[in-house]
Coordinates of C-alpha atoms in Angstrom, one line a residue:
Chain A
M6 CA -38.3 10.1 17.8
R7 CA -37.7 8.2 14.5
E8 CA -35.8 4.8 14.3
P9 CA -32.3 6.1 14.1
L10 CA -29.8 4.4 11.1
L11 CA -27.6 3.4 13.7
R12 CA -28.0 2.7 17.2
V13 CA -25.5 1.7 19.3
R14 CA -25.3 0.3 23.1
N15 CA -23.6 -0.3 25.2
L16 CA -20.5 -0.5 23.7
R17 CA -16.9 -3.0 24.5
T18 CA -14.2 -2.8 22.5
V19 CA -11.0 -4.4 24.2
F20 CA -7.6 -4.4 22.9
P21 CA -5.2 -7.0 24.6
T22 CA -1.9 -5.3 26.2
R23 CA 1.2 -6.8 29.3
R24 CA -0.8 -4.7 31.5
G25 CA -4.5 -6.6 30.4
P26 CA -7.0 -6.4 28.6
L27 CA -7.3 -2.2 27.5
A28 CA -10.5 -1.1 27.4
A29 CA -11.0 1.7 24.3
A30 CA -14.3 2.4 24.4
D31 CA -16.8 1.2 27.2
G32 CA -20.4 0.8 27.5
V33 CA -20.8 3.4 24.6
D34 CA -24.4 4.9 24.1
F35 CA -25.3 6.8 20.8
D36 CA -27.5 7.0 18.2
I37 CA -27.3 8.8 15.5
A38 CA -30.9 9.6 12.9
A39 CA -31.0 10.0 9.0
G40 CA -29.5 13.6 8.3
E41 CA -28.2 14.5 11.9
A42 CA -24.7 15.9 12.3
L43 CA -23.2 14.8 15.6
G44 CA -20.3 16.0 16.7
V45 CA -18.0 13.2 19.0
V46 CA -15.9 15.7 20.8
G47 CA -12.6 14.3 23.6
E48 CA -9.1 14.1 24.0
S49 CA -6.6 11.8 21.7
G50 CA -7.0 8.0 23.3
S51 CA -10.7 9.2 24.7
G52 CA -12.3 6.3 22.2
K53 CA -14.1 8.2 19.7
S54 CA -12.0 6.2 16.9
V55 CA -12.2 3.8 18.4
T56 CA -16.2 3.3 18.9
F57 CA -16.8 4.6 15.4
L58 CA -14.2 1.7 13.7
S59 CA -15.4 -1.0 15.5
V60 CA -19.7 0.0 14.1
L61 CA -17.4 -0.4 10.5
G62 CA -16.2 -3.5 11.8
L63 CA -12.5 -2.3 11.1
V64 CA -10.7 -2.6 14.7
R65 CA -7.5 -4.3 14.3
P66 CA -6.9 -7.6 15.6
P67 CA -6.0 -8.9 18.9
G68 CA -8.4 -6.1 19.6
R69 CA -12.3 -6.7 19.1
I70 CA -15.4 -6.1 20.0
E71 CA -16.3 -7.6 23.4
A72 CA -20.0 -6.5 24.0
G73 CA -22.6 -4.7 22.7
E74 CA -25.3 -3.9 20.6
I75 CA -24.2 -2.1 16.9
E76 CA -27.7 -1.3 14.8
L77 CA -27.7 0.4 11.6
D78 CA -30.6 0.0 9.8
G79 CA -32.1 -2.0 11.4
Q80 CA -30.1 -4.8 11.1
D81 CA -27.4 -6.0 14.0
L82 CA -24.1 -5.7 12.6
R83 CA -22.1 -8.0 15.5
T84 CA -23.4 -11.0 13.8
L85 CA -23.6 -10.0 10.2
P86 CA -21.0 -12.1 8.3
P87 CA -18.0 -10.7 7.3
A88 CA -19.6 -10.7 3.6
A89 CA -22.5 -8.9 4.5
L90 CA -20.4 -6.3 6.3
R91 CA -17.8 -5.4 3.6
S92 CA -20.9 -5.1 1.7
L93 CA -22.6 -2.2 4.0
R94 CA -18.7 -0.6 4.5
G95 CA -19.0 1.7 1.5
R96 CA -22.6 1.8 0.7
T97 CA -24.3 2.3 3.8
V98 CA -21.5 3.5 6.5
A99 CA -18.7 5.2 5.1
L100 CA -15.2 6.8 6.3
A101 CA -13.5 9.6 5.6
M102 CA -10.0 9.5 7.2
Q103 CA -8.1 12.3 9.1
D104 CA -5.0 12.9 6.8
A105 CA -5.9 12.6 3.1
L106 CA -2.4 12.6 2.3
S107 CA -1.8 8.8 3.5
A108 CA -5.3 7.7 2.9
L109 CA -5.0 8.3 -0.9
N110 CA -2.6 5.5 -2.5
P111 CA -0.1 7.8 -3.9
S112 CA 0.2 5.0 -6.7
L113 CA -3.1 5.6 -8.3
A114 CA -4.8 8.7 -10.3
I115 CA -7.5 10.4 -8.3
G116 CA -10.2 9.8 -11.0
T117 CA -8.8 5.8 -10.3
Q118 CA -9.8 6.1 -6.1
V119 CA -12.8 8.0 -7.0
T120 CA -14.5 4.9 -9.0
E121 CA -12.6 2.3 -7.0
T122 CA -15.4 2.1 -4.4
L123 CA -18.2 1.5 -7.2
R124 CA -16.0 -0.9 -9.3
A125 CA -15.1 -2.4 -5.1
H126 CA -20.1 -3.4 -5.0
A127 CA -19.7 -3.5 -8.3
I128 CA -22.1 -0.6 -9.2
P129 CA -23.5 0.3 -12.9
V130 CA -22.1 3.5 -13.7
D131 CA -20.0 4.6 -16.4
P132 CA -17.1 5.0 -14.6
R133 CA -15.6 8.2 -15.9
T134 CA -18.7 10.5 -15.8
E135 CA -19.6 9.6 -12.4
A136 CA -16.1 10.8 -11.2
V137 CA -16.0 13.5 -12.4
R138 CA -19.9 14.0 -11.4
L139 CA -18.1 13.8 -7.5
L140 CA -15.3 15.5 -8.3
T141 CA -17.4 18.3 -9.3
R142 CA -19.8 18.3 -6.6
V143 CA -16.9 18.8 -3.7
G144 CA -15.7 21.6 -5.5
I145 CA -12.9 20.5 -8.1
P146 CA -12.5 23.1 -10.4
D147 CA -11.5 21.8 -14.2
A148 CA -12.5 17.9 -12.3
A149 CA -12.1 16.3 -15.8
R150 CA -8.9 17.7 -16.7
R151 CA -8.1 16.6 -13.3
L152 CA -8.4 12.6 -12.8
G153 CA -5.4 11.9 -14.7
D154 CA -3.5 13.6 -11.4
Y155 CA -1.6 11.5 -8.6
P156 CA -2.4 13.0 -5.4
H157 CA 0.5 14.7 -5.3
Q158 CA -0.8 17.1 -7.6
F159 CA -3.4 17.9 -5.7
S160 CA -3.6 20.8 -2.9
G161 CA -3.8 20.0 0.7
G162 CA -7.7 20.7 0.7
M163 CA -8.7 18.9 -2.6
R164 CA -7.2 16.0 -1.1
Q165 CA -9.6 16.5 1.8
R166 CA -12.1 17.3 -0.7
A167 CA -10.8 13.9 -3.2
M168 CA -11.3 11.9 -0.2
I169 CA -14.8 12.8 0.6
A170 CA -15.5 12.4 -2.9
I171 CA -13.9 9.2 -2.7
A172 CA -16.1 8.4 0.7
L173 CA -19.1 9.8 -0.4
A174 CA -19.1 7.7 -4.3
A175 CA -21.5 4.6 -2.9
R176 CA -24.2 7.5 -1.8
P177 CA -23.4 6.1 1.9
R178 CA -26.4 6.9 4.3
L179 CA -24.0 7.4 7.2
L180 CA -20.4 9.4 6.7
V181 CA -17.8 8.9 9.5
A182 CA -15.5 11.6 9.0
D183 CA -12.7 11.2 11.2
E184 CA -11.3 15.1 12.2
P185 CA -11.9 15.9 8.9
T186 CA -10.5 19.5 8.9
T187 CA -7.3 19.2 10.9
A188 CA -4.8 19.4 8.7
L189 CA -6.4 22.5 6.1
D190 CA -6.8 26.5 7.1
V191 CA -10.0 28.4 7.5
T192 CA -11.3 28.9 3.9
I193 CA -10.7 25.4 2.8
R194 CA -12.1 23.9 7.1
A195 CA -15.1 26.2 5.9
Q196 CA -15.8 25.3 2.3
V197 CA -15.7 21.5 3.0
L198 CA -17.6 22.6 6.6
D199 CA -20.7 23.6 4.0
L200 CA -20.4 20.7 1.5
L201 CA -21.1 18.4 4.7
D202 CA -24.2 20.4 5.2
E203 CA -25.3 21.3 1.7
L204 CA -24.5 16.9 1.9
R205 CA -26.8 16.3 4.2
A206 CA -29.3 19.0 3.6
E207 CA -30.0 17.5 0.0
S208 CA -30.0 14.1 0.7
G209 CA -30.1 12.7 4.2
L210 CA -26.6 11.9 5.0
A211 CA -25.6 11.3 8.2
V212 CA -22.9 12.8 10.0
A213 CA -20.5 11.7 12.8
M214 CA -17.8 14.3 12.9
I215 CA -15.3 13.0 15.1
T216 CA -13.2 15.9 16.6
H217 CA -11.4 17.7 19.3
D218 CA -12.0 20.9 17.8
L219 CA -15.5 22.5 19.9
A220 CA -15.4 25.1 17.9
V221 CA -16.0 23.5 14.4
V222 CA -18.6 21.4 16.2
A223 CA -21.0 24.5 18.1
E224 CA -21.2 25.4 14.6
R225 CA -21.7 22.7 12.2
C226 CA -23.3 20.2 14.9
P227 CA -26.7 20.3 15.9
R228 CA -26.0 17.4 19.5
V229 CA -22.8 16.8 20.4
M230 CA -21.6 13.1 22.4
V231 CA -18.2 14.5 24.9
M232 CA -16.1 11.3 25.5
Y233 CA -13.3 10.9 28.3
A234 CA -11.7 7.9 29.4
G235 CA -13.6 5.3 26.5
Q236 CA -16.9 6.3 27.9
V237 CA -19.6 9.5 26.8
V238 CA -19.6 11.4 29.5
E239 CA -22.6 14.0 28.3
S240 CA -24.2 14.2 25.5
G241 CA -26.9 16.2 23.9
P242 CA -27.9 19.7 21.8
T243 CA -24.6 21.8 21.4
A244 CA -25.7 24.8 22.5
E245 CA -27.3 23.7 25.2
V246 CA -24.1 21.4 26.2
I247 CA -21.8 24.0 25.7
A248 CA -23.7 26.6 27.1
H249 CA -25.0 24.8 30.1
P250 CA -22.3 21.9 30.8
R251 CA -23.8 18.6 32.9
H252 CA -20.8 17.4 33.2
P253 CA -17.9 19.0 34.9
Y254 CA -15.2 17.4 32.1
T255 CA -17.0 19.5 29.4
R256 CA -17.4 22.5 31.1
G257 CA -13.4 22.1 31.4
L258 CA -12.7 21.7 28.3
T259 CA -15.1 25.4 27.5
E260 CA -13.2 26.7 30.4
S261 CA -9.7 26.0 28.5
L262 CA -11.1 27.9 24.9
P263 CA -10.2 30.9 24.6
S264 CA -13.6 32.7 23.6
L265 CA -14.3 35.9 20.7
D266 CA -16.8 37.3 23.1
D267 CA -14.5 37.8 26.0
P268 CA -11.0 37.7 25.0
D269 CA -10.1 38.5 28.9
R270 CA -11.3 35.5 30.3
V271 CA -9.1 33.5 32.1
L272 CA -9.0 30.2 30.7
H273 CA -8.4 27.2 32.9
P274 CA -6.4 24.1 31.5
I275 CA -7.7 21.0 33.0
P276 CA -5.2 19.9 36.0
G277 CA -3.6 15.9 35.8
Q278 CA -3.7 13.3 33.3
V279 CA -6.0 10.7 31.6
P280 CA -5.9 7.8 33.7
D281 CA -4.4 4.4 33.1
L282 CA -6.8 2.6 30.7
A283 CA -5.6 -0.6 31.9
A284 CA -5.6 0.2 35.3
L285 CA -9.3 1.8 36.0
D286 CA -11.5 0.7 39.3
A287 CA -15.4 1.4 38.2
G288 CA -15.8 4.2 39.5
C289 CA -16.3 7.8 38.4
R290 CA -13.1 7.9 35.6
F291 CA -12.9 11.8 35.9
R292 CA -13.0 11.7 39.9
N293 CA -8.8 12.2 39.4
R294 CA -9.1 15.5 38.1
C295 CA -12.5 16.6 39.0
V296 CA -12.6 19.6 41.2
M297 CA -15.9 18.3 42.7
A298 CA -14.9 14.3 43.3
V299 CA -17.2 13.1 46.7
A300 CA -17.0 10.2 48.0
G301 CA -19.5 8.4 46.2
C302 CA -17.7 9.3 42.6
A303 CA -15.8 6.1 43.7
Q304 CA -19.3 3.8 43.0
P305 CA -20.6 3.3 39.2
V306 CA -21.7 6.1 37.6
P307 CA -24.4 5.3 35.0
L308 CA -24.9 7.7 31.7
L309 CA -28.1 9.5 33.5
P310 CA -30.2 11.5 32.0
A311 CA -29.7 15.5 32.7
G312 CA -32.3 17.3 31.3
E313 CA -34.7 18.1 27.9
G314 CA -32.6 15.0 25.2
R315 CA -29.3 15.6 27.5
L316 CA -27.3 12.8 29.3
S317 CA -24.6 13.1 31.8
R318 CA -22.4 10.5 33.2
C319 CA -22.0 12.6 37.1
I320 CA -23.5 12.6 40.4
R321 CA -23.3 15.9 40.9
A322 CA -24.7 16.5 37.4
A323 CA -27.1 19.3 37.6
E324 CA -24.8 21.1 39.9
V325 CA -22.0 21.7 37.7
T326 CA -23.6 24.9 35.9
P327 CA -26.3 27.1 37.5
Chain B
M6 CA 7.6 27.4 -7.1
S7 CA 6.6 30.4 -9.0
A8 CA 2.7 31.5 -8.9
V9 CA 2.0 30.4 -12.4
A10 CA 3.5 27.0 -12.6
A11 CA 3.4 25.6 -16.3
P12 CA 0.5 22.7 -16.0
L13 CA 2.3 19.4 -15.2
P14 CA 2.0 16.9 -17.4
A15 CA 0.2 13.8 -15.0
L16 CA 2.8 11.8 -13.7
S17 CA 2.7 8.2 -11.3
P18 CA 5.6 8.1 -8.6
T19 CA 7.1 5.2 -11.1
G20 CA 6.8 8.2 -14.4
L21 CA 8.8 10.3 -12.2
A22 CA 11.6 7.5 -11.0
L23 CA 11.8 6.5 -14.8
R24 CA 12.6 10.4 -15.5
R25 CA 15.2 9.8 -12.8
L26 CA 16.3 6.9 -14.6
L27 CA 16.6 8.9 -17.3
R28 CA 19.7 11.6 -16.2
N29 CA 21.9 8.9 -15.0
G30 CA 24.2 8.8 -17.7
T31 CA 25.6 4.6 -17.0
A32 CA 21.8 3.2 -16.5
V33 CA 21.4 4.5 -19.9
A34 CA 24.8 3.4 -20.8
S35 CA 24.6 -0.1 -19.7
G36 CA 21.0 -0.4 -20.8
A37 CA 21.7 -0.1 -24.3
V38 CA 24.1 -2.4 -24.8
V39 CA 21.8 -5.0 -23.0
L40 CA 18.9 -3.6 -25.6
G41 CA 22.1 -3.9 -27.7
V42 CA 22.4 -7.5 -27.3
A43 CA 18.9 -8.1 -27.2
L44 CA 18.4 -6.8 -30.6
L45 CA 20.9 -9.3 -31.9
A46 CA 19.5 -12.2 -30.7
V47 CA 15.9 -11.5 -31.2
L48 CA 17.6 -10.5 -35.0
A49 CA 20.2 -13.4 -35.1
P50 CA 18.9 -15.5 -38.0
W51 CA 19.1 -12.8 -40.2
I52 CA 22.4 -10.9 -38.6
A53 CA 24.8 -13.7 -37.8
P54 CA 27.2 -14.0 -40.9
Q55 CA 28.0 -17.9 -41.1
D56 CA 25.3 -21.0 -40.3
P57 CA 26.1 -21.1 -36.4
T58 CA 25.9 -25.1 -36.4
D59 CA 27.8 -25.4 -40.0
A60 CA 30.8 -27.8 -38.5
D61 CA 34.0 -28.0 -40.9
L62 CA 37.6 -29.9 -39.6
F63 CA 39.1 -27.5 -42.5
R64 CA 38.3 -24.4 -40.0
R65 CA 39.1 -26.3 -37.2
L66 CA 40.3 -23.8 -34.3
C67 CA 41.1 -20.7 -37.0
A68 CA 41.9 -17.6 -35.5
P69 CA 39.9 -14.7 -35.2
A70 CA 40.4 -11.5 -37.7
W71 CA 42.8 -9.6 -36.5
H72 CA 45.2 -12.5 -35.7
G73 CA 47.3 -12.5 -38.9
E74 CA 47.9 -16.2 -38.7
T75 CA 45.4 -19.2 -40.4
V76 CA 42.3 -16.7 -40.1
E77 CA 39.6 -17.6 -42.5
P78 CA 38.2 -14.5 -44.2
G79 CA 34.5 -14.2 -43.4
F80 CA 34.8 -15.8 -39.8
W81 CA 35.8 -12.6 -37.8
L82 CA 35.4 -14.2 -34.5
G83 CA 37.9 -17.5 -35.6
C84 CA 36.6 -21.3 -35.2
D85 CA 35.6 -23.6 -32.5
S86 CA 37.1 -26.7 -32.7
L87 CA 34.7 -28.5 -35.0
G88 CA 35.4 -25.5 -37.3
R89 CA 32.0 -23.6 -36.1
D90 CA 32.2 -19.5 -36.5
I91 CA 32.3 -17.9 -33.3
L92 CA 30.7 -14.9 -33.9
S93 CA 28.0 -16.7 -35.4
R94 CA 27.7 -19.0 -32.5
L95 CA 28.0 -15.4 -30.1
I96 CA 24.7 -13.8 -31.5
H97 CA 23.1 -16.8 -31.5
G98 CA 24.0 -17.6 -28.0
A99 CA 23.0 -14.4 -27.0
R100 CA 19.0 -16.0 -27.7
V101 CA 19.2 -18.4 -25.1
S102 CA 21.2 -16.8 -22.6
L103 CA 17.9 -13.6 -22.7
S104 CA 15.5 -15.8 -23.2
V105 CA 16.1 -17.9 -20.4
A106 CA 17.2 -14.9 -18.4
A107 CA 13.9 -13.1 -19.4
L108 CA 11.6 -16.7 -19.3
V109 CA 12.6 -17.0 -15.6
V110 CA 12.5 -13.4 -14.0
G111 CA 9.1 -12.8 -16.2
I112 CA 7.8 -16.2 -14.5
A113 CA 9.5 -16.0 -11.3
A114 CA 8.1 -11.8 -10.7
V115 CA 5.0 -13.2 -11.0
I116 CA 4.8 -16.1 -8.9
G117 CA 7.0 -14.5 -6.3
T118 CA 5.0 -11.6 -6.3
L119 CA 1.1 -13.2 -5.5
A120 CA 2.7 -14.9 -3.0
G121 CA 3.9 -12.3 -1.3
L122 CA 0.7 -10.4 -2.2
A123 CA -0.7 -13.4 -0.3
A124 CA 1.6 -13.8 3.0
G125 CA 1.6 -10.3 3.7
Y126 CA -1.5 -9.1 3.4
L127 CA -3.2 -12.1 4.4
R128 CA -1.1 -12.8 7.2
G129 CA -2.2 -16.3 9.3
W130 CA -1.7 -19.2 7.7
T131 CA -1.0 -18.9 4.4
D132 CA 1.9 -16.1 5.8
I133 CA 3.1 -19.0 7.2
L134 CA 2.9 -21.6 4.5
V135 CA 4.8 -19.3 2.3
S136 CA 7.9 -17.8 4.9
R137 CA 8.1 -21.2 5.6
L138 CA 8.7 -22.7 1.4
V139 CA 10.8 -19.4 1.1
D140 CA 13.1 -20.0 4.1
T141 CA 13.3 -24.0 3.3
L142 CA 14.1 -23.3 -0.3
L143 CA 16.7 -20.6 0.6
G144 CA 18.4 -23.2 2.2
F145 CA 19.8 -24.8 -0.4
P146 CA 22.7 -23.5 -2.3
Y147 CA 21.5 -22.2 -5.5
L148 CA 23.8 -24.1 -7.7
V149 CA 23.2 -27.6 -6.2
F150 CA 19.5 -26.7 -6.1
A151 CA 19.7 -26.6 -9.8
I152 CA 21.8 -29.2 -10.9
G153 CA 19.6 -31.8 -8.6
L154 CA 16.8 -30.4 -10.3
M155 CA 18.2 -30.9 -13.9
A156 CA 19.9 -34.7 -12.7
M157 CA 16.5 -35.2 -11.7
M158 CA 14.3 -34.2 -15.1
G159 CA 17.1 -34.3 -17.7
P160 CA 18.4 -31.4 -19.7
G161 CA 16.7 -28.8 -21.8
L162 CA 15.3 -25.8 -22.4
H163 CA 11.9 -25.9 -20.9
N164 CA 14.0 -27.7 -17.9
I165 CA 16.7 -25.2 -16.8
V166 CA 13.4 -22.1 -16.9
L167 CA 11.7 -25.2 -14.5
A168 CA 14.3 -25.1 -12.5
L169 CA 15.4 -22.4 -12.0
V170 CA 12.4 -20.5 -11.3
L171 CA 11.4 -23.5 -8.3
K172 CA 14.0 -20.7 -6.5
E173 CA 14.2 -17.2 -8.5
W174 CA 10.3 -16.6 -6.8
I175 CA 11.8 -16.2 -3.7
F176 CA 13.3 -13.4 -4.1
T177 CA 10.4 -11.3 -5.5
C178 CA 8.1 -12.9 -3.3
R179 CA 10.7 -11.9 0.2
V180 CA 10.7 -8.5 -1.0
V181 CA 7.1 -8.0 -1.8
R182 CA 5.8 -9.8 1.1
G183 CA 7.9 -6.8 3.1
E184 CA 6.8 -4.5 0.9
T185 CA 3.2 -5.6 1.6
L186 CA 3.6 -6.0 5.0
A187 CA 4.6 -1.6 5.3
A188 CA 1.6 -1.2 2.7
R189 CA -1.4 -2.6 4.8
E190 CA -0.5 -0.5 7.6
Q191 CA -0.9 2.4 5.7
D192 CA -4.2 4.3 6.0
Y193 CA -4.8 3.8 2.5
V194 CA -5.4 0.5 2.4
E195 CA -7.9 1.3 5.5
A196 CA -9.7 3.6 3.7
A197 CA -10.0 0.9 1.0
R198 CA -11.5 -1.5 3.2
A199 CA -13.8 0.9 4.9
L200 CA -15.0 1.5 1.4
G201 CA -16.0 -2.3 1.4
C202 CA -13.3 -3.4 -0.5
S203 CA -12.3 -7.0 -0.6
P204 CA -9.1 -8.6 0.1
R205 CA -8.6 -9.3 -3.8
H206 CA -9.4 -6.3 -4.3
I207 CA -7.2 -4.5 -1.7
M208 CA -4.1 -7.0 -3.1
L209 CA -4.1 -6.4 -7.2
R210 CA -5.8 -2.2 -7.1
E211 CA -4.3 -0.9 -4.1
I212 CA -0.6 -2.2 -2.8
L213 CA 0.3 -3.9 -6.1
P214 CA 0.7 -1.1 -8.0
N215 CA 3.0 0.3 -4.9
V216 CA 4.8 -2.4 -5.2
L217 CA 5.7 -2.6 -8.3
S218 CA 8.8 -0.8 -8.7
P219 CA 10.4 -3.0 -6.0
V220 CA 8.9 -5.9 -8.1
L221 CA 11.2 -4.2 -11.1
V222 CA 14.8 -3.4 -9.3
V223 CA 14.2 -7.3 -8.4
A224 CA 14.2 -8.5 -11.0
T225 CA 17.0 -6.7 -13.4
F226 CA 19.1 -6.9 -10.9
R227 CA 17.8 -11.0 -10.5
M228 CA 18.1 -11.6 -14.4
A229 CA 21.9 -11.2 -13.9
Y230 CA 22.4 -14.2 -11.9
V231 CA 20.1 -16.3 -14.1
I232 CA 22.1 -15.5 -16.7
I233 CA 25.2 -17.0 -14.7
M234 CA 23.2 -19.9 -13.5
E235 CA 22.0 -20.4 -17.3
A236 CA 25.6 -20.5 -18.1
S237 CA 27.0 -22.4 -15.4
L238 CA 24.7 -25.2 -16.1
S239 CA 25.2 -25.1 -19.9
F240 CA 29.0 -24.6 -19.0
L241 CA 28.4 -28.7 -16.8
G242 CA 26.4 -29.9 -19.5
L243 CA 23.2 -29.6 -18.5
G244 CA 21.9 -26.9 -20.0
V245 CA 21.2 -26.6 -23.3
Q246 CA 22.0 -29.7 -25.6
P247 CA 24.5 -29.0 -28.5
P248 CA 24.2 -28.3 -31.2
T249 CA 22.5 -25.3 -29.9
P250 CA 25.0 -23.0 -29.4
S251 CA 24.8 -21.5 -25.7
W252 CA 27.7 -18.9 -23.8
G253 CA 28.2 -21.5 -20.9
S254 CA 28.7 -24.5 -23.1
M255 CA 30.4 -22.8 -26.0
V256 CA 33.0 -21.7 -22.5
S257 CA 32.9 -25.8 -21.7
D258 CA 33.8 -26.7 -25.5
G259 CA 37.3 -24.4 -25.3
R260 CA 38.3 -25.1 -22.6
D261 CA 41.0 -28.0 -23.6
F262 CA 42.6 -25.2 -25.9
L263 CA 43.3 -22.4 -23.5
V264 CA 46.6 -22.4 -25.2
D265 CA 46.4 -23.0 -28.3
A266 CA 43.3 -21.1 -29.4
W267 CA 42.3 -19.6 -26.3
W268 CA 39.3 -16.7 -28.4
V269 CA 37.3 -20.5 -28.2
S270 CA 36.6 -20.0 -24.9
T271 CA 37.2 -16.3 -23.9
L272 CA 34.6 -14.9 -26.9
P273 CA 32.0 -16.3 -24.9
G274 CA 33.0 -15.9 -21.3
L275 CA 33.5 -11.7 -22.1
C276 CA 30.2 -11.9 -23.0
I277 CA 29.0 -12.8 -20.2
L278 CA 30.7 -10.5 -18.3
A279 CA 30.0 -7.6 -20.2
L280 CA 26.1 -8.3 -20.7
V281 CA 25.9 -8.7 -16.2
L282 CA 27.5 -6.3 -16.1
S283 CA 25.4 -4.1 -17.9
I284 CA 22.4 -5.5 -16.2
N285 CA 23.5 -5.4 -12.7
L286 CA 24.4 -1.2 -13.8
A287 CA 21.3 -0.7 -15.1
S288 CA 19.2 -2.2 -12.4
Q289 CA 21.7 0.2 -10.0
G290 CA 20.6 2.9 -11.5
L291 CA 16.5 1.4 -11.6
R292 CA 17.1 1.4 -8.1
D293 CA 18.5 4.8 -7.6
A294 CA 16.0 6.0 -9.5
F295 CA 12.9 4.3 -7.3
D296 CA 14.5 4.1 -3.6
P297 CA 13.0 6.8 -1.8
R298 CA 15.5 7.3 0.5
L299 CA 17.6 9.0 -2.4
H300 CA 14.5 11.1 -3.5
Q301 CA 15.9 14.2 -1.8
S302 CA 19.6 14.6 -1.8
S303 CA 19.4 14.0 -5.8

């Protein structure tokens, strides 16, 4: 396999709380190659966003990265001085946020915001031409006339696309899209996702798509990583992972989703709740909700190979699905 | 909204607020008074009917034109104890009041905004330093602080501006710091950081446009207060020195003749009242126009 663009090993990001340190990401390992789309799936609080904020070096104090390696394009981000890290942000790795309305500055015209990144990195281009090019690229009609518009004059889908244009302005090689389509209706969602697909194919942009929508991942991301309670519980080729989960949590996720092929199928919600992240033991974090739990689950479970490029954090991985 | 909405002109939040402001009758009227006084001040040398420093004891304490007796033709509002034309002195006095107010509020707004941005965004030592300085200055009673400084530096226009700026910047600073604390938690600031913007870039290009409207509101409110402060200092003889006319010193000049020639003190006093009231009403209109919490009801 090629050298991955982003390589994360054993990442542990901790937030101090009154009840002791809370590891929002705990021992996260993954790679993303250039041009690849990795779906990152998990429920709220599973550590998806924190993992990628750690990669960007944007964990808010008092939260901090306690351990692990983050290598982007061969550079170790954890030892990089703040100024060097800042120049990587936007140019090599960019973030597109979930809520486009609050992620756009209400007091600045769209055109200005699109070229802010270029200005911040002192990239010499004509800001106006470049803004028109970028906005046209993300499918904003009549972009030249909309440069002076403010975010409140854009529709939801246009704001989302404008935000992607902002994130892509400095031509990053990795785009972290945090729930890029959650707030959008189905047609606009398809447009935004098509755009990301095109960019991947054209310029080898790598995309990390953070979402809790398994359907989007199934459709758009060749590879998926499932997170639960701050850990990666399963990863592998998306089709395989969904068809034959190797972790009970993934199976729980797929069984709780309705399917168009079999609309009469009974849906099974996952019983119980996510454990308290500040009060964990060393064992499997899913075992309190797991129908397959056995005594051995109280022992630490590493992320183990589970066939054809797949990894699972379950001691009974082979038994999860036939 | 209709299906074929006419293309709205591109309006920033500030532009929208200004449009709301123009629909507020009281604010527009009082704003017009302020602008009128400003116009008088600018054009003073050309429109003042007399030389404001031309003394003539034969005109001493002559009455305003409507009074009937002891009136001097051409001296519409009467004369002061040295026989100087009150109308011309009022017109020239507006220059002092407004230029001191504009300078103090302008300089204080710039200093306060920068300090507030730095304290609110950078936090840490910068914040501790700025906030403690603000608290300390806030602890001094305003007039005592100004009188003390004027006593040390000596009277004069420059020193008034300096003394008032030293206190005045904290009011802008406190508001901007608070607004910045709120803004720095917004997604668009996080997004800017994620795109590699430097702290300076974030403060000046991302946060500053969002705190400008409260700065504007604070500045106009404070302007009324600064005019009173300048008048007070001039009344106490610490301000602009004779023969330059200033409303505060004119009130002071007439206080020995309140019974015989009430107009000498009362007219500049009324000017101060009218200007301060107009500024306050105008700034209230500004605040209503810019306060997002009131938008829904209007």
